[in-house]
CSV table of N, CA, C and O in Angstrom, one decimal:
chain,number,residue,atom,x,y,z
A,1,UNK,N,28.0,-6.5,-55.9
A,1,UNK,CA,28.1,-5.4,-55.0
A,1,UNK,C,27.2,-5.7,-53.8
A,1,UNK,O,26.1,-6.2,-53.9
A,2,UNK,N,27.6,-5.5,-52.5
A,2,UNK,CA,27.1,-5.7,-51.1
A,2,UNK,C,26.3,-4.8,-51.1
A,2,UNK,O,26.8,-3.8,-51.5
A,3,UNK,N,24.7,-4.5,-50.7
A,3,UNK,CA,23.9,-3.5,-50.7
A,3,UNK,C,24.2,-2.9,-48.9
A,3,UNK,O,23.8,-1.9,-48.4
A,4,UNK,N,24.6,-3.7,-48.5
A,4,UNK,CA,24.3,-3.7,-46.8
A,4,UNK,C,25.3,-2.7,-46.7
A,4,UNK,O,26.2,-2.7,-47.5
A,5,UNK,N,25.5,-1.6,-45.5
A,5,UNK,CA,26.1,-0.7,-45.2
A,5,UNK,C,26.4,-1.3,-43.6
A,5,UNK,O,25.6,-2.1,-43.0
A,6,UNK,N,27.5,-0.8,-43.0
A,6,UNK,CA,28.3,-1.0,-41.7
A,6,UNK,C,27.6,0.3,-40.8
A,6,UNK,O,27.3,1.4,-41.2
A,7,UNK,N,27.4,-0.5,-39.7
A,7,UNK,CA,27.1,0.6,-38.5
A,7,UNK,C,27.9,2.1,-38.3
A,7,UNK,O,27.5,3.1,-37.6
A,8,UNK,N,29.2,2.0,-38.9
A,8,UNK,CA,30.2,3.6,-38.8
A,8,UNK,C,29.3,4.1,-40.1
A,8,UNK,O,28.6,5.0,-39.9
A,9,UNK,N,29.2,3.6,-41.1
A,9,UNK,CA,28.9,4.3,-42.4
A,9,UNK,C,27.8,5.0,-42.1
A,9,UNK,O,27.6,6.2,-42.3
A,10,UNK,N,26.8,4.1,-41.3
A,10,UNK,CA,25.6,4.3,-41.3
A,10,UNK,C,25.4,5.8,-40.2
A,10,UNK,O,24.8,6.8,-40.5
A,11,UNK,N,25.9,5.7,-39.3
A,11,UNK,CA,25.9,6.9,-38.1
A,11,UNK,C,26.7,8.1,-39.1
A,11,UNK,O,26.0,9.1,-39.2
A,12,UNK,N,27.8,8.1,-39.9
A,12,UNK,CA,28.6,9.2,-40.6
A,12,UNK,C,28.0,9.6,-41.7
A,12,UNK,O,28.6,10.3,-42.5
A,13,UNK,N,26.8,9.2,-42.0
A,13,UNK,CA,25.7,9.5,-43.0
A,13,UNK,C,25.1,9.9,-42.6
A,13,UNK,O,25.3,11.1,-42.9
A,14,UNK,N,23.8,9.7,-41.3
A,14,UNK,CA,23.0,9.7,-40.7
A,14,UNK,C,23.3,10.5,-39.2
A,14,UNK,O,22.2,10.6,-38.7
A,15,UNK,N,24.1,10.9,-38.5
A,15,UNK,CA,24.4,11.5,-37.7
A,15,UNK,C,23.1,11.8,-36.6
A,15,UNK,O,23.1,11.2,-35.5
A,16,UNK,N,22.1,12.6,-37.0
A,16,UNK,CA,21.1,12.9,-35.9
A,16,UNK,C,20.5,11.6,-36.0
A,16,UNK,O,20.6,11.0,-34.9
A,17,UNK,N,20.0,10.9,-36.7
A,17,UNK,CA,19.1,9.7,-36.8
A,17,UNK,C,20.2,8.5,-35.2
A,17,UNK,O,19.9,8.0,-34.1
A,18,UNK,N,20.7,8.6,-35.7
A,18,UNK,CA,21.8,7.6,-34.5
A,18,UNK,C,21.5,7.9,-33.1
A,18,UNK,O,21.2,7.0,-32.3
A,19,UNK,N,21.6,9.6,-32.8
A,19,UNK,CA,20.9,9.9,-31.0
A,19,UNK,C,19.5,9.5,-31.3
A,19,UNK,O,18.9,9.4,-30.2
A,20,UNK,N,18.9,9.2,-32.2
A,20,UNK,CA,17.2,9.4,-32.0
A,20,UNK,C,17.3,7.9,-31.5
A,20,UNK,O,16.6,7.4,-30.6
A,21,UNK,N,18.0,7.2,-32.2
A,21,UNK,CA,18.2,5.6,-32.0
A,21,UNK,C,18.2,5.2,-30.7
A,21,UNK,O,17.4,4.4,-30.1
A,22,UNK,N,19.4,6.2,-30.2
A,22,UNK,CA,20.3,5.8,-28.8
A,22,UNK,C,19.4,5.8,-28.1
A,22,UNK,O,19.0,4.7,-27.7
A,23,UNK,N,18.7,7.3,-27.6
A,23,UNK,CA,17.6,7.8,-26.7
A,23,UNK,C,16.4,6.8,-26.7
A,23,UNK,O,15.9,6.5,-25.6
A,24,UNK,N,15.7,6.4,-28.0
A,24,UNK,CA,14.5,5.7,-27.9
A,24,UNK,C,15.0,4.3,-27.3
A,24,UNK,O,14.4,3.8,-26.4
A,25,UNK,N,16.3,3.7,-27.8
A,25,UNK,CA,16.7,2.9,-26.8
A,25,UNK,C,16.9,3.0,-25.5
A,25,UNK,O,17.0,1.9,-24.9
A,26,UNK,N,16.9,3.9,-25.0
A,26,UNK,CA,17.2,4.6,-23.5
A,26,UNK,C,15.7,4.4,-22.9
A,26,UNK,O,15.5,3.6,-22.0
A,27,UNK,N,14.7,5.1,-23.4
A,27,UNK,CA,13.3,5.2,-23.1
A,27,UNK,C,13.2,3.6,-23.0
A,27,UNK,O,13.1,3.2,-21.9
A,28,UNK,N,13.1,2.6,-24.1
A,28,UNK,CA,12.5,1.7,-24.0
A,28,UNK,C,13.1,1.0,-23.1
A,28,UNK,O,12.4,0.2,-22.5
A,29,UNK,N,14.6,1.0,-22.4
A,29,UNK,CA,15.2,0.2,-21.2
A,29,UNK,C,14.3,0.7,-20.3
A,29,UNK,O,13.5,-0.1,-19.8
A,30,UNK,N,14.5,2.1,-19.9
A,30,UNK,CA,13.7,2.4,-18.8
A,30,UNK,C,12.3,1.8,-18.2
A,30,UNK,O,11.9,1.2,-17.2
A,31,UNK,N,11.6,2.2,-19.7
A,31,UNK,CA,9.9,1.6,-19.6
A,31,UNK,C,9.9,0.2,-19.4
A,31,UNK,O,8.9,-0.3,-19.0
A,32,UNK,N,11.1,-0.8,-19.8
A,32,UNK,CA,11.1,-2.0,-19.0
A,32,UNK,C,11.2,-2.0,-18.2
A,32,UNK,O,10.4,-2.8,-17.7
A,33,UNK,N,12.5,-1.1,-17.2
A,33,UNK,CA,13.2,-1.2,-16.0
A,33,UNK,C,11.6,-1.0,-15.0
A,33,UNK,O,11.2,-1.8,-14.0
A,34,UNK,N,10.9,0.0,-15.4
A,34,UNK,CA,9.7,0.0,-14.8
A,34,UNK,C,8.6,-1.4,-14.6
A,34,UNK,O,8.1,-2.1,-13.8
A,35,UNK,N,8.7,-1.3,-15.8
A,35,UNK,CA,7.5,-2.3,-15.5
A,35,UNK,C,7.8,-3.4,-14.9
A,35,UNK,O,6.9,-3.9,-14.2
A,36,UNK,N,9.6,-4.2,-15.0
A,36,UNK,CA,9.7,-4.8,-14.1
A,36,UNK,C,9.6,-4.6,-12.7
A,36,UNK,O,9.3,-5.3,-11.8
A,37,UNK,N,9.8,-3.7,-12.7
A,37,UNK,CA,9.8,-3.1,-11.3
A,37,UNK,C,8.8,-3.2,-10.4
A,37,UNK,O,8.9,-3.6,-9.2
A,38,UNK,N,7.3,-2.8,-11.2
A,38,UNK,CA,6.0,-3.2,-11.0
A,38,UNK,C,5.7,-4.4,-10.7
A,38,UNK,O,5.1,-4.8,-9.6
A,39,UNK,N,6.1,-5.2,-11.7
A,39,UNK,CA,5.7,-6.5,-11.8
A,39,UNK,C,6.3,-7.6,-10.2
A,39,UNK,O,5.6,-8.4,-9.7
A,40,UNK,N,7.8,-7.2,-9.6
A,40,UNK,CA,8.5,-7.5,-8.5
A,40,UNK,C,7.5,-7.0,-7.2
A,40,UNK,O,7.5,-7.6,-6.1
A,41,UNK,N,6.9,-6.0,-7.6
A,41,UNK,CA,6.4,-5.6,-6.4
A,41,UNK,C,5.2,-5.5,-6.4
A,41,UNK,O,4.7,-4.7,-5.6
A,42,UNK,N,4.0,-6.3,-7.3
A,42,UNK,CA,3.2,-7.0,-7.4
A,42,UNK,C,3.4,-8.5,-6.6
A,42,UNK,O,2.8,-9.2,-5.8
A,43,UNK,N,4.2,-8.7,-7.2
A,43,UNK,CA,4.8,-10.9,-7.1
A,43,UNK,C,4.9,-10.5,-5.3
A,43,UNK,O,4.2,-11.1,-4.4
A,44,UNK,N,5.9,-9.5,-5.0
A,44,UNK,CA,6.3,-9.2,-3.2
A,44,UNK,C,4.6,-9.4,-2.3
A,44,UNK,O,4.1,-10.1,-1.5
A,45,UNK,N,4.3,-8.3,-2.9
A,45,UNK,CA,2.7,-8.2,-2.2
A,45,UNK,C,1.9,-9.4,-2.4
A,45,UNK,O,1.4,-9.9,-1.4
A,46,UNK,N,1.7,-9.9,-3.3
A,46,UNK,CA,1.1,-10.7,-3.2
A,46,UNK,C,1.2,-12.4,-2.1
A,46,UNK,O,0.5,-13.1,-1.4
A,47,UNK,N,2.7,-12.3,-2.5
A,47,UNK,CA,3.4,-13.4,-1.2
A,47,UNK,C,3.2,-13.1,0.0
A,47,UNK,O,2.9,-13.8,1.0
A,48,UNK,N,3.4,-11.6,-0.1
A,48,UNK,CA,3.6,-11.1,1.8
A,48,UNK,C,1.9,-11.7,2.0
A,48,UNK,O,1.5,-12.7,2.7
A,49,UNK,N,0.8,-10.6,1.1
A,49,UNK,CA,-0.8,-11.1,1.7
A,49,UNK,C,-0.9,-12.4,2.2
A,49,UNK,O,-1.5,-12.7,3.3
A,50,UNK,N,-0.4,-13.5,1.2
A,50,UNK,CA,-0.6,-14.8,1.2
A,50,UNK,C,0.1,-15.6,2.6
A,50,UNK,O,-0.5,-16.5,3.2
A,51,UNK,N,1.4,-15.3,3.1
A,51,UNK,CA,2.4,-15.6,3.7
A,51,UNK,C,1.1,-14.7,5.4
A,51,UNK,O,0.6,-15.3,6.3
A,52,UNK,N,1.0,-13.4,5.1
A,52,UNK,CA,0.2,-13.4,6.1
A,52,UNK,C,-1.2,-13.9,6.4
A,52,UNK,O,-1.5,-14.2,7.6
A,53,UNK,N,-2.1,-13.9,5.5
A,53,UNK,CA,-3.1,-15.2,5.7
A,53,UNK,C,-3.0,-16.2,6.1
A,53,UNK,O,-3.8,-16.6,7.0
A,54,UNK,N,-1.7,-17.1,5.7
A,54,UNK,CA,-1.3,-18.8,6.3
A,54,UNK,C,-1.4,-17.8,8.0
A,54,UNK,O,-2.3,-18.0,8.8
A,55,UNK,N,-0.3,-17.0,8.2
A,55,UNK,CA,0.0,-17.0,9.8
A,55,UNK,C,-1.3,-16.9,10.2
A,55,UNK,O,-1.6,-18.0,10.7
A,56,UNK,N,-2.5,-16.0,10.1
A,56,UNK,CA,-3.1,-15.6,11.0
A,56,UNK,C,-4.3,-15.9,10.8
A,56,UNK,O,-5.3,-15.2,11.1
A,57,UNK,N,-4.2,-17.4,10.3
A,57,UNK,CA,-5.8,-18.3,9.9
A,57,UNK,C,-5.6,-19.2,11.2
A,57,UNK,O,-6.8,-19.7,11.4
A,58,UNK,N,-5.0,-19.5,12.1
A,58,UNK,CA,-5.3,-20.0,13.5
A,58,UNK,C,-6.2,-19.4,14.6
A,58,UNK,O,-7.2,-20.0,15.2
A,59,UNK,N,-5.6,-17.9,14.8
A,59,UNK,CA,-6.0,-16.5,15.5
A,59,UNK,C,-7.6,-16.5,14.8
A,59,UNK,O,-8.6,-16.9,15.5
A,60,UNK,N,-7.7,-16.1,13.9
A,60,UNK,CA,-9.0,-16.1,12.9
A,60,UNK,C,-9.8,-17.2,13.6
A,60,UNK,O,-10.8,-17.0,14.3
A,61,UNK,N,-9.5,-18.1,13.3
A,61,UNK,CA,-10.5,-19.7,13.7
A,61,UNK,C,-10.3,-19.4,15.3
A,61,UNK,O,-11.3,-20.0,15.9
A,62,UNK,N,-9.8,-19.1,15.7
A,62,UNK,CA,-10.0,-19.1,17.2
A,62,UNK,C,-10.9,-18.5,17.9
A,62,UNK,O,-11.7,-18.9,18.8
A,63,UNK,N,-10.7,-16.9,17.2
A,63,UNK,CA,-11.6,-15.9,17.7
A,63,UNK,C,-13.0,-16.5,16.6
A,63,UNK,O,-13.9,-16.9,17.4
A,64,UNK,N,-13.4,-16.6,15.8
A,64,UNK,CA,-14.7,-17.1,15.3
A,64,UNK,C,-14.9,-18.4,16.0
A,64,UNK,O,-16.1,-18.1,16.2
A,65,UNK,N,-14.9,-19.2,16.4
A,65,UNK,CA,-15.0,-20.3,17.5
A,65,UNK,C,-15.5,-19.9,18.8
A,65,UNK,O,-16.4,-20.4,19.5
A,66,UNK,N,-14.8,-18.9,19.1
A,66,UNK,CA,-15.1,-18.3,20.1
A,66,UNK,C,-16.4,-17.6,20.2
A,66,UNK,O,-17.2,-17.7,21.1
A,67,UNK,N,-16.6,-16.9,19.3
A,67,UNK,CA,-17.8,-16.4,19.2
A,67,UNK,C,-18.6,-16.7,18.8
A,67,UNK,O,-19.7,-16.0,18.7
A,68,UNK,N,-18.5,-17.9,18.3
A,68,UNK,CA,-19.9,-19.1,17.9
A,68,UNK,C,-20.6,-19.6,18.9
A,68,UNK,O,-21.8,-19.8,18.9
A,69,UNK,N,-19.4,-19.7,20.2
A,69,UNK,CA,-19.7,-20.5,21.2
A,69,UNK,C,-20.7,-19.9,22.1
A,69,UNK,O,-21.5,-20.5,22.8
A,70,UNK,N,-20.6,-18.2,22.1
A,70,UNK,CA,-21.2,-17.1,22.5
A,70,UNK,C,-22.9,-17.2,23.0
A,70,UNK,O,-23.4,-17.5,21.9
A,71,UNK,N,-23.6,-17.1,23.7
A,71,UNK,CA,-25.6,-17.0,23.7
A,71,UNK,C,-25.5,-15.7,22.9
A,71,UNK,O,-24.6,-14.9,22.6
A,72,UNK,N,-26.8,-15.7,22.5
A,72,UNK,CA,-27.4,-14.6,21.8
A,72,UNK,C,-26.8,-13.3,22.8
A,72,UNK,O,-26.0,-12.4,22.4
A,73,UNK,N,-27.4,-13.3,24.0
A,73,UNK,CA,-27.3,-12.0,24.9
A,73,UNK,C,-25.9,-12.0,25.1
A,73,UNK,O,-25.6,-10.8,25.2
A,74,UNK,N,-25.3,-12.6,25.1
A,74,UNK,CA,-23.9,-12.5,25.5
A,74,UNK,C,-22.9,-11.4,24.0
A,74,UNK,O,-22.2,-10.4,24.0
A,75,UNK,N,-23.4,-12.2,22.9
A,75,UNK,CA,-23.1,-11.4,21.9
A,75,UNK,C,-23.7,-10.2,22.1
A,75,UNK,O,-22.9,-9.2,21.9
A,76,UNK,N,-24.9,-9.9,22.3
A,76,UNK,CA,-25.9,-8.7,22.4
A,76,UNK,C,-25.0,-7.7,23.3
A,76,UNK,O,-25.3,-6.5,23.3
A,77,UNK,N,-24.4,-8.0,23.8
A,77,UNK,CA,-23.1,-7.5,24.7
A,77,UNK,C,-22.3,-6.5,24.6
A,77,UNK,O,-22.1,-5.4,25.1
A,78,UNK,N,-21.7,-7.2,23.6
A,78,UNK,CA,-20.4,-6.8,22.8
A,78,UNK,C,-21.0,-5.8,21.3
A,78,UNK,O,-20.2,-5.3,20.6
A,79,UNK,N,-22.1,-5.8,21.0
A,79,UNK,CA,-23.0,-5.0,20.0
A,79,UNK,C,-23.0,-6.2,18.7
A,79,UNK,O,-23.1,-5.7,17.6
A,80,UNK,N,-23.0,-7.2,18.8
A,80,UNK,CA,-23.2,-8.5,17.6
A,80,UNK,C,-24.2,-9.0,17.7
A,80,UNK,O,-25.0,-9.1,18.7
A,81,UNK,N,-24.4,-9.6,16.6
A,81,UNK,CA,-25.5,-11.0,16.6
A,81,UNK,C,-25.5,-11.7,15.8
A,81,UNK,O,-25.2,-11.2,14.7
A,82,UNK,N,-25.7,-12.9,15.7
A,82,UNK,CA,-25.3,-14.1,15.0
A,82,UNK,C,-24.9,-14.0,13.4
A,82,UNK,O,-24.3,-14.9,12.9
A,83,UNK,N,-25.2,-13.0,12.6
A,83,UNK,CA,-25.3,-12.6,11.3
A,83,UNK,C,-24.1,-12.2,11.4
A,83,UNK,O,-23.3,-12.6,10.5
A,84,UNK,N,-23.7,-11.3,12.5
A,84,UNK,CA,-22.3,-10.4,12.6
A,84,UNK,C,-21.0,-11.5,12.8
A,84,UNK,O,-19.9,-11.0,12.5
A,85,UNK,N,-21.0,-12.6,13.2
A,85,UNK,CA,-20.1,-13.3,13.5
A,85,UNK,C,-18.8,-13.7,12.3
A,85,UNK,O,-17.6,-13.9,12.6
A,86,UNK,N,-19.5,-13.9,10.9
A,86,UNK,CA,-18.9,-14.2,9.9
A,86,UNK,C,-18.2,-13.0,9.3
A,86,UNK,O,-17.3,-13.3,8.5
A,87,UNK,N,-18.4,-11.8,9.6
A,87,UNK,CA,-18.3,-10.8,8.9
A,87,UNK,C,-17.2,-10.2,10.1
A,87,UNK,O,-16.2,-9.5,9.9
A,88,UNK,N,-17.5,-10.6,10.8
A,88,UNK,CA,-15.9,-9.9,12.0
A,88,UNK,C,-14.7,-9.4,11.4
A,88,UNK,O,-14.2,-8.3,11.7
A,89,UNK,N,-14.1,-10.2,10.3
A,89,UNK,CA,-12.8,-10.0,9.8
A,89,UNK,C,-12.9,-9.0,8.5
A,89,UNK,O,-12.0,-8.4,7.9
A,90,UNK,N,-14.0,-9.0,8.3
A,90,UNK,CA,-13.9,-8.0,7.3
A,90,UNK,C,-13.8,-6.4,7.5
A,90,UNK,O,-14.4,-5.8,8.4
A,91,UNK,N,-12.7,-5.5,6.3
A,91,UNK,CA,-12.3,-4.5,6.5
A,91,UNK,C,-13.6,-3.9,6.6
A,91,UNK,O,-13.8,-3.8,7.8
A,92,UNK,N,-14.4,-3.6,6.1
A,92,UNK,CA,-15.5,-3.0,6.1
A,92,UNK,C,-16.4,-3.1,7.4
A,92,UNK,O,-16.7,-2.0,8.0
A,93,UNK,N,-16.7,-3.9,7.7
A,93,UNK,CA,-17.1,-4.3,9.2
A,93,UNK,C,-16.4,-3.6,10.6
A,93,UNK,O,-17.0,-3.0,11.6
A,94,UNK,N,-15.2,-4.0,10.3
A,94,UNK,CA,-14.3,-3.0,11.4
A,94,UNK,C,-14.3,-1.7,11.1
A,94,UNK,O,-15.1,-1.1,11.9
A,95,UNK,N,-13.8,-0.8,10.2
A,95,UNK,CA,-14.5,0.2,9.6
A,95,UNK,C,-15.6,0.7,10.8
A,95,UNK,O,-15.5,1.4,11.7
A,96,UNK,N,-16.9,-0.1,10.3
A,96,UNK,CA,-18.3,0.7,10.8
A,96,UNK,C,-17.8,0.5,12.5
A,96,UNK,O,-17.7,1.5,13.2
A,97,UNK,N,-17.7,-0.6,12.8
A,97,UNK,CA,-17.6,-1.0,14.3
A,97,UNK,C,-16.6,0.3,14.7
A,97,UNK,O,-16.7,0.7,15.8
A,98,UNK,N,-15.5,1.0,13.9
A,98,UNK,CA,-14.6,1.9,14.8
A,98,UNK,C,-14.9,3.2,14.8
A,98,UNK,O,-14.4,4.0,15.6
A,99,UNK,N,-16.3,3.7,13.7
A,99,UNK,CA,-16.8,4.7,13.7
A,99,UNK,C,-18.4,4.2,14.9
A,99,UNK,O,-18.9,5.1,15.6
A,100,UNK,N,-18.6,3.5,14.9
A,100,UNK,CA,-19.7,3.9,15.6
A,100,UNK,C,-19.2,3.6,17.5
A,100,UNK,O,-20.0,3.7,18.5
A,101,UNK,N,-17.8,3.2,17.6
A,101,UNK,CA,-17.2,3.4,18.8
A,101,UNK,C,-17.1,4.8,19.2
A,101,UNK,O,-16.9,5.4,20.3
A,102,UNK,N,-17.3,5.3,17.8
A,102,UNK,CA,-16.0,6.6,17.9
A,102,UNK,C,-17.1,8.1,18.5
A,102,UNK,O,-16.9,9.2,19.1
A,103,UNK,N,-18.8,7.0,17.9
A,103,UNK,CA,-19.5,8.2,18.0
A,103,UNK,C,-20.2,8.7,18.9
A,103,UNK,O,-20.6,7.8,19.6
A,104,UNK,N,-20.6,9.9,19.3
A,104,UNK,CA,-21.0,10.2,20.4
A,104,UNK,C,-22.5,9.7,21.2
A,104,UNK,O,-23.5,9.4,20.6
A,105,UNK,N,-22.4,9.6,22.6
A,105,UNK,CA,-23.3,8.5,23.2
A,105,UNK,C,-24.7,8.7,23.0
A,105,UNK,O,-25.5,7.8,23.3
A,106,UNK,N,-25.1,10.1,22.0
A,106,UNK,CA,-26.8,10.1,21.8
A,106,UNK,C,-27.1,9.6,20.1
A,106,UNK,O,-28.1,9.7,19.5
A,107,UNK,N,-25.8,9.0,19.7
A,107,UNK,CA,-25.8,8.6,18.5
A,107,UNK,C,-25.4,7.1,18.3
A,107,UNK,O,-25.5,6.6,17.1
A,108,UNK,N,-25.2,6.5,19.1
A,108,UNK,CA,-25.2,5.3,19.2
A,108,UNK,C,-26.3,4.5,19.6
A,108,UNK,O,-27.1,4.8,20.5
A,109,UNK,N,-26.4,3.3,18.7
A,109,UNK,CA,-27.6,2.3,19.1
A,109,UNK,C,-28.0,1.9,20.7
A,109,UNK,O,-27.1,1.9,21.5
A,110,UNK,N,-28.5,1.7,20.8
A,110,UNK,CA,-29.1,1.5,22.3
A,110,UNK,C,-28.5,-0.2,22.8
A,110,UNK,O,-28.7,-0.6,24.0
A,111,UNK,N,-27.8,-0.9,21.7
A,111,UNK,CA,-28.2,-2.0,22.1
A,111,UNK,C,-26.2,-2.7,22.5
A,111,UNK,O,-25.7,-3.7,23.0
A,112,UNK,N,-25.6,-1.1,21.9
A,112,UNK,CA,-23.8,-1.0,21.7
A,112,UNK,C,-23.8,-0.2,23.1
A,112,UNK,O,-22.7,-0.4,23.6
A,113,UNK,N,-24.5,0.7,23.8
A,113,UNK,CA,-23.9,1.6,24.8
A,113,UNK,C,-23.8,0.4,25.7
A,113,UNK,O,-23.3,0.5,26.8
Protein backbone atom coordinates (compact mmCIF):
# COMPACT_ATOMS: atom_id res chain seq x y z
CA UNK A 1 0.00 0.00 0.00
CA UNK A 2 1.31 3.63 -1.13
CA UNK A 3 1.42 5.76 2.13
CA UNK A 4 1.79 9.01 0.02
CA UNK A 5 -1.47 10.92 -0.69
CA UNK A 6 -2.13 13.22 -4.12
CA UNK A 7 -2.32 16.96 -3.83
CA UNK A 8 -6.55 16.82 -4.66
CA UNK A 9 -6.79 14.32 -1.68
CA UNK A 10 -4.73 16.30 0.32
CA UNK A 11 -6.64 19.96 -0.17
CA UNK A 12 -10.37 17.73 0.01
CA UNK A 13 -9.14 16.60 3.49
CA UNK A 14 -7.50 19.59 4.58
CA UNK A 15 -9.37 22.44 2.97
CA UNK A 16 -8.39 25.52 5.33
CA UNK A 17 -4.71 24.21 5.65
CA UNK A 18 -4.37 24.64 1.56
CA UNK A 19 -5.31 28.79 1.81
CA UNK A 20 -2.87 28.95 4.77
CA UNK A 21 -0.38 27.24 2.18
CA UNK A 22 -1.38 29.48 -0.67
CA UNK A 23 -1.13 32.89 1.28
CA UNK A 24 2.15 32.02 3.17
CA UNK A 25 3.30 31.27 -0.32
CA UNK A 26 2.09 34.70 -1.39
CA UNK A 27 3.92 36.41 1.63
CA UNK A 28 7.11 34.64 1.03
CA UNK A 29 7.07 35.74 -3.00
CA UNK A 30 6.37 39.11 -1.93
CA UNK A 31 9.21 39.32 0.88
CA UNK A 32 11.45 38.23 -1.96
CA UNK A 33 9.99 40.47 -4.55
CA UNK A 34 11.14 43.06 -1.92
CA UNK A 35 14.16 42.28 -1.03
CA UNK A 36 15.10 41.97 -4.53
CA UNK A 37 14.04 45.04 -5.04
CA UNK A 38 16.38 46.42 -2.45
CA UNK A 39 19.11 44.62 -3.34
CA UNK A 40 18.63 46.28 -7.43
CA UNK A 41 18.59 49.54 -5.90
CA UNK A 42 21.45 49.10 -3.77
CA UNK A 43 23.69 47.44 -6.98
CA UNK A 44 21.94 51.06 -9.02
CA UNK A 45 23.30 53.40 -6.33
CA UNK A 46 26.16 52.08 -5.85
CA UNK A 47 27.23 52.19 -9.77
CA UNK A 48 25.66 55.62 -10.25
CA UNK A 49 28.14 56.84 -6.85
CA UNK A 50 30.98 55.05 -8.52
CA UNK A 51 30.14 56.04 -12.29
CA UNK A 52 29.99 59.59 -10.71
CA UNK A 53 33.25 59.64 -8.87
CA UNK A 54 35.15 58.36 -12.26
CA UNK A 55 33.47 61.68 -13.99
CA UNK A 56 34.27 64.16 -11.49
CA UNK A 57 37.86 63.05 -10.29
CA UNK A 58 39.37 65.48 -13.08
CA UNK A 59 37.18 68.72 -11.80
CA UNK A 60 38.34 67.48 -8.20
CA UNK A 61 42.21 67.41 -9.20
CA UNK A 62 41.88 70.60 -10.83
CA UNK A 63 40.22 72.64 -8.33
CA UNK A 64 42.76 71.05 -5.51
CA UNK A 65 45.77 71.90 -7.81
CA UNK A 66 44.51 74.93 -7.98
CA UNK A 67 44.45 75.72 -4.56
CA UNK A 68 47.65 74.24 -3.67
CA UNK A 69 49.10 76.56 -5.97
CA UNK A 70 47.40 79.42 -3.94
CA UNK A 71 50.03 81.89 -1.09
CA UNK A 72 48.87 81.56 2.27
CA UNK A 73 47.12 85.19 2.01
CA UNK A 74 45.66 84.51 -1.00
CA UNK A 75 43.83 81.49 0.51
CA UNK A 76 43.37 83.74 3.75
CA UNK A 77 41.02 85.39 1.10
CA UNK A 78 38.72 83.09 0.27
CA UNK A 79 38.43 82.04 4.41
CA UNK A 80 41.07 78.76 4.00
CA UNK A 81 44.32 77.75 4.96
CA UNK A 82 46.43 75.18 4.04
CA UNK A 83 44.81 72.44 6.44
CA UNK A 84 41.45 73.40 4.70
CA UNK A 85 42.60 72.51 1.17
CA UNK A 86 42.18 68.65 1.50
CA UNK A 87 38.95 68.79 3.12
CA UNK A 88 37.26 71.06 0.38
CA UNK A 89 35.29 68.13 -1.05
CA UNK A 90 33.95 66.97 1.94
CA UNK A 91 30.12 67.03 2.75
CA UNK A 92 30.76 68.18 6.01
CA UNK A 93 33.11 70.96 5.22
CA UNK A 94 30.71 72.47 2.72
CA UNK A 95 28.01 72.08 5.21
CA UNK A 96 30.04 74.50 7.80
CA UNK A 97 31.41 76.81 4.81
CA UNK A 98 27.35 77.29 3.75
CA UNK A 99 26.24 78.07 7.21
CA UNK A 100 28.79 80.32 8.20
CA UNK A 101 28.10 82.24 4.58
CA UNK A 102 24.81 82.20 5.60
CA UNK A 103 25.49 83.98 8.97
CA UNK A 104 25.07 87.25 9.90
CA UNK A 105 28.11 89.83 9.57
CA UNK A 106 28.66 90.20 13.61
CA UNK A 107 28.95 86.42 13.67
CA UNK A 108 31.36 85.76 11.31
CA UNK A 109 35.10 85.30 11.73
CA UNK A 110 36.96 88.26 11.02
CA UNK A 111 39.29 86.61 8.69
CA UNK A 112 35.88 85.26 6.09
CA UNK A 113 34.25 88.97 6.01
Amino acid sequence: MDARITKPEFDSAIPSCASTLSSAEAVRLEATRLRDEAIGRWIRKAASSLFRAVVEYPRRRRVYEELATLSDRELADIGLNRGDISHVFEDEFRARERLAANAPAKARPANAA
